mmCIF file of C-alpha atoms in Angstrom:
data_model
loop_
_atom_site.group_PDB
_atom_site.id
_atom_site.type_symbol
_atom_site.label_atom_id
_atom_site.label_comp_id
_atom_site.label_asym_id
_atom_site.label_seq_id
_atom_site.Cartn_x
_atom_site.Cartn_y
_atom_site.Cartn_z
ATOM 1 C CA MET A 120 31.502 -31.266 20.855
ATOM 2 C CA VAL A 121 33.188 -29.931 23.311
ATOM 3 C CA SER A 122 34.862 -31.975 26.258
ATOM 4 C CA THR A 123 33.006 -32.480 29.580
ATOM 5 C CA ARG A 124 34.180 -29.127 31.975
ATOM 6 C CA LEU A 125 35.998 -30.591 34.587
ATOM 7 C CA SER A 126 35.803 -26.725 36.807
ATOM 8 C CA ARG A 127 33.404 -27.982 39.482
ATOM 9 C CA LEU A 128 34.556 -31.588 40.033
ATOM 10 C CA GLU A 129 37.302 -31.320 44.094
ATOM 11 C CA GLY A 130 40.822 -30.855 43.479
ATOM 12 C CA HIS A 131 39.604 -27.989 40.352
ATOM 13 C CA ARG A 132 38.467 -24.769 39.885
ATOM 14 C CA ARG A 133 37.091 -23.103 36.503
ATOM 15 C CA LYS A 134 39.262 -21.221 34.249
ATOM 16 C CA PHE A 135 38.347 -17.958 32.996
ATOM 17 C CA MET A 136 40.801 -17.221 29.123
ATOM 18 C CA ALA A 137 40.987 -14.180 27.117
ATOM 19 C CA VAL A 138 42.690 -13.753 24.340
ATOM 20 C CA ILE A 139 46.285 -11.328 23.980
ATOM 21 C CA ASP A 140 45.763 -9.416 20.748
ATOM 22 C CA GLY A 141 47.573 -6.300 20.778
ATOM 23 C CA THR A 142 44.294 -4.707 20.700
ATOM 24 C CA PRO A 143 42.855 -1.785 23.482
ATOM 25 C CA GLU A 144 39.665 -3.832 23.657
ATOM 26 C CA CYS A 145 42.139 -6.313 24.713
ATOM 27 C CA GLN A 146 43.240 -4.950 27.528
ATOM 28 C CA ARG A 147 39.426 -4.851 29.021
ATOM 29 C CA ALA A 148 38.935 -8.292 28.046
ATOM 30 C CA VAL A 149 41.396 -9.180 30.969
ATOM 31 C CA HIS A 150 40.722 -6.930 33.636
ATOM 32 C CA TYR A 151 37.073 -8.407 32.988
ATOM 33 C CA ALA A 152 37.973 -12.056 33.408
ATOM 34 C CA GLY A 153 40.618 -10.886 35.882
ATOM 35 C CA ARG A 154 38.497 -10.088 38.104
ATOM 36 C CA ARG A 155 35.762 -12.831 37.862
ATOM 37 C CA ALA A 156 38.353 -15.301 37.575
ATOM 38 C CA LYS A 157 39.097 -13.661 41.876
ATOM 39 C CA ASN A 158 35.865 -12.699 42.628
ATOM 40 C CA SER A 159 35.072 -16.760 42.017
ATOM 41 C CA ASN A 160 37.864 -17.318 42.870
ATOM 42 C CA GLY A 161 38.961 -19.627 39.877
ATOM 43 C CA GLY A 162 41.775 -19.244 37.165
ATOM 44 C CA LEU A 163 43.302 -17.108 34.474
ATOM 45 C CA VAL A 164 44.045 -18.120 30.906
ATOM 46 C CA LEU A 165 45.848 -15.288 29.005
ATOM 47 C CA LEU A 166 46.267 -17.474 25.309
ATOM 48 C CA TYR A 167 48.315 -15.486 22.335
ATOM 49 C CA VAL A 168 47.372 -16.894 19.040
ATOM 50 C CA ILE A 169 51.111 -16.070 16.226
ATOM 51 C CA PRO A 170 49.055 -15.695 13.072
ATOM 52 C CA GLU A 171 49.825 -18.563 10.618
ATOM 53 C CA GLY A 172 52.047 -16.045 8.793
ATOM 54 C CA ASP A 173 54.549 -15.781 6.375
ATOM 55 C CA PHE A 174 57.345 -18.317 7.364
ATOM 56 C CA GLN A 175 57.572 -19.634 4.110
ATOM 57 C CA GLN A 176 60.774 -18.314 3.217
ATOM 58 C CA TRP A 177 64.325 -19.655 3.653
ATOM 59 C CA LEU A 178 65.005 -21.554 6.796
ATOM 60 C CA GLY A 179 66.786 -18.300 8.360
ATOM 61 C CA VAL A 180 65.011 -15.994 7.099
ATOM 62 C CA GLU A 181 62.005 -18.396 8.586
ATOM 63 C CA GLU A 182 63.512 -18.895 11.909
ATOM 64 C CA ILE A 183 64.617 -15.047 12.918
ATOM 65 C CA MET A 184 60.735 -14.676 12.087
ATOM 66 C CA ARG A 185 59.774 -16.977 14.105
ATOM 67 C CA ALA A 186 61.401 -16.253 16.537
ATOM 68 C CA GLU A 187 60.667 -12.506 16.512
ATOM 69 C CA ALA A 188 56.757 -13.493 16.680
ATOM 70 C CA ARG A 189 57.412 -15.488 19.553
ATOM 71 C CA GLU A 190 59.438 -12.815 21.835
ATOM 72 C CA GLU A 191 56.523 -10.815 20.132
ATOM 73 C CA ALA A 192 53.999 -13.032 22.064
ATOM 74 C CA GLU A 193 56.076 -12.885 25.283
ATOM 75 C CA ALA A 194 56.343 -9.852 25.639
ATOM 76 C CA ALA A 195 53.066 -8.877 25.352
ATOM 77 C CA THR A 196 52.251 -11.797 27.243
ATOM 78 C CA ALA A 197 54.283 -10.592 30.427
ATOM 79 C CA LYS A 198 52.600 -7.427 30.087
ATOM 80 C CA ALA A 199 48.749 -8.090 30.387
ATOM 81 C CA ALA A 200 49.954 -11.386 33.304
ATOM 82 C CA GLN A 201 51.830 -8.305 34.873
ATOM 83 C CA SER A 202 49.176 -6.146 34.842
ATOM 84 C CA VAL A 203 46.584 -8.470 36.585
ATOM 85 C CA ARG A 204 48.796 -9.218 38.842
ATOM 86 C CA GLU A 205 49.322 -5.903 40.420
ATOM 87 C CA ASN A 206 45.694 -4.987 39.326
ATOM 88 C CA VAL A 207 43.334 -7.851 40.195
ATOM 89 C CA GLY A 208 46.025 -9.231 42.662
ATOM 90 C CA ILE A 209 46.618 -13.702 41.159
ATOM 91 C CA ASP A 210 48.764 -14.625 38.985
ATOM 92 C CA PRO A 211 47.603 -16.032 35.589
ATOM 93 C CA GLU A 212 48.295 -18.893 33.359
ATOM 94 C CA ILE A 213 50.803 -18.052 29.415
ATOM 95 C CA VAL A 214 49.591 -19.961 26.853
ATOM 96 C CA ILE A 215 51.244 -19.192 23.010
ATOM 97 C CA ARG A 216 50.736 -21.214 20.748
ATOM 98 C CA GLU A 217 50.581 -20.805 16.116
ATOM 99 C CA GLY A 218 48.353 -21.097 13.262
ATOM 100 C CA SER A 219 44.396 -19.701 13.642
ATOM 101 C CA ALA A 220 43.255 -17.996 16.101
ATOM 102 C CA ALA A 221 39.559 -19.144 15.847
ATOM 103 C CA GLU A 222 41.560 -22.380 15.823
ATOM 104 C CA GLN A 223 44.531 -22.770 18.654
ATOM 105 C CA ILE A 224 42.173 -21.158 21.139
ATOM 106 C CA ASN A 225 39.072 -24.611 19.759
ATOM 107 C CA ALA A 226 42.008 -26.511 20.722
ATOM 108 C CA VAL A 227 43.564 -24.820 24.361
ATOM 109 C CA ILE A 228 39.763 -25.410 25.606
ATOM 110 C CA GLU A 229 39.528 -29.382 24.444
ATOM 111 C CA GLU A 230 43.082 -29.444 26.140
ATOM 112 C CA ASP A 231 42.086 -27.138 29.504
ATOM 113 C CA ARG A 232 39.059 -28.609 30.762
ATOM 114 C CA ASP A 233 39.143 -26.533 33.362
ATOM 115 C CA ILE A 234 37.884 -23.209 31.438
ATOM 116 C CA ALA A 235 34.460 -23.056 31.292
ATOM 117 C CA LEU A 236 34.829 -19.404 30.279
ATOM 118 C CA LEU A 237 35.923 -17.815 27.237
ATOM 119 C CA VAL A 238 35.804 -13.523 26.793
ATOM 120 C CA LEU A 239 36.360 -11.343 24.892
ATOM 121 C CA ALA A 240 36.103 -7.285 24.243
ATOM 122 C CA ALA A 241 34.261 -4.977 21.053
ATOM 123 C CA GLY A 242 35.912 -2.849 19.519
ATOM 124 C CA SER A 243 35.132 0.669 18.727
ATOM 125 C CA ALA A 244 36.799 1.255 15.324
ATOM 126 C CA LYS A 245 34.907 1.774 11.830
ATOM 127 C CA GLU A 246 36.285 -1.651 10.459
ATOM 128 C CA GLY A 247 33.959 -3.241 13.620
ATOM 129 C CA PRO A 248 34.449 -5.177 16.841
ATOM 130 C CA GLY A 249 37.318 -7.633 16.122
ATOM 131 C CA PRO A 250 37.863 -10.556 13.895
ATOM 132 C CA LEU A 251 37.165 -13.268 17.025
ATOM 133 C CA VAL A 252 33.569 -11.143 17.881
ATOM 134 C CA SER A 253 32.954 -10.503 14.236
ATOM 135 C CA SER A 254 33.495 -14.325 13.888
ATOM 136 C CA ILE A 255 31.777 -14.930 16.647
ATOM 137 C CA ALA A 256 28.785 -13.670 15.029
ATOM 138 C CA GLY A 257 29.095 -14.802 12.095
ATOM 139 C CA ARG A 258 28.558 -17.719 13.375
ATOM 140 C CA ALA A 259 32.058 -18.935 11.358
ATOM 141 C CA ALA A 260 33.859 -20.246 14.722
ATOM 142 C CA ALA A 261 31.621 -20.932 17.332
ATOM 143 C CA PHE A 262 33.143 -21.818 20.462
ATOM 144 C CA PRO A 263 32.412 -24.430 21.942
ATOM 145 C CA ILE A 264 31.855 -22.554 25.846
ATOM 146 C CA PRO A 265 30.552 -19.877 26.582
ATOM 147 C CA VAL A 266 31.566 -16.428 25.342
ATOM 148 C CA THR A 267 31.124 -12.909 27.195
ATOM 149 C CA VAL A 268 31.409 -10.064 24.662
ATOM 150 C CA LEU A 269 32.297 -6.781 26.738
ATOM 151 C CA PRO A 270 31.064 -4.191 25.328
ATOM 152 C CA ASP A 271 33.516 -1.123 23.844
ATOM 153 C CA THR A 272 31.924 1.647 25.737
ATOM 154 C CA LEU A 273 32.513 0.423 29.025
ATOM 155 C CA SER A 274 35.535 1.551 31.321
ATOM 156 C CA ASN A 275 37.764 -0.245 33.800
ATOM 157 C CA GLU A 276 35.466 1.433 36.750
ATOM 158 C CA GLU A 277 32.089 -0.327 35.420
ATOM 159 C CA ILE A 278 33.756 -3.507 34.444
ATOM 160 C CA ASP A 279 34.286 -3.698 38.038
ATOM 161 C CA ALA A 280 30.900 -3.472 39.316
ATOM 162 C CA LEU A 281 30.113 -5.760 36.589
ATOM 163 C CA SER A 282 32.470 -8.488 37.949
#
């Protein structure tokens, strides 16, 4: 059960959330979410989840691995945020977490009660549409807010027309 969304109350605004995961399709999700946020006078949250990894190494190695993963997350989110600023004209919020993607998505949604829509994009790889989209289809990780899934065939121009 999700907490009541606050985005319609005075002093709040509806936020769209996109997940940065290094896949080509995440760029389309960010583009769409950014356009929707701008067109509705809303906000954009970019979430990067550092996967639960093999950080159980010797203490020094573990710290180095965590630092490298954090640097990678910061670089990826900074690049996505810069693209949104340049192409959409809004300044997104950046959230970086560590753990299971589905668990962290749900946690961020619960913590920020202005987030009203999760935007994902399907991939075109032969392995399938991507792990998050697959988890929704399999209902293994149903999310407590509406989810928009962009088809893998949409160009940026088509995304602009839809948003």
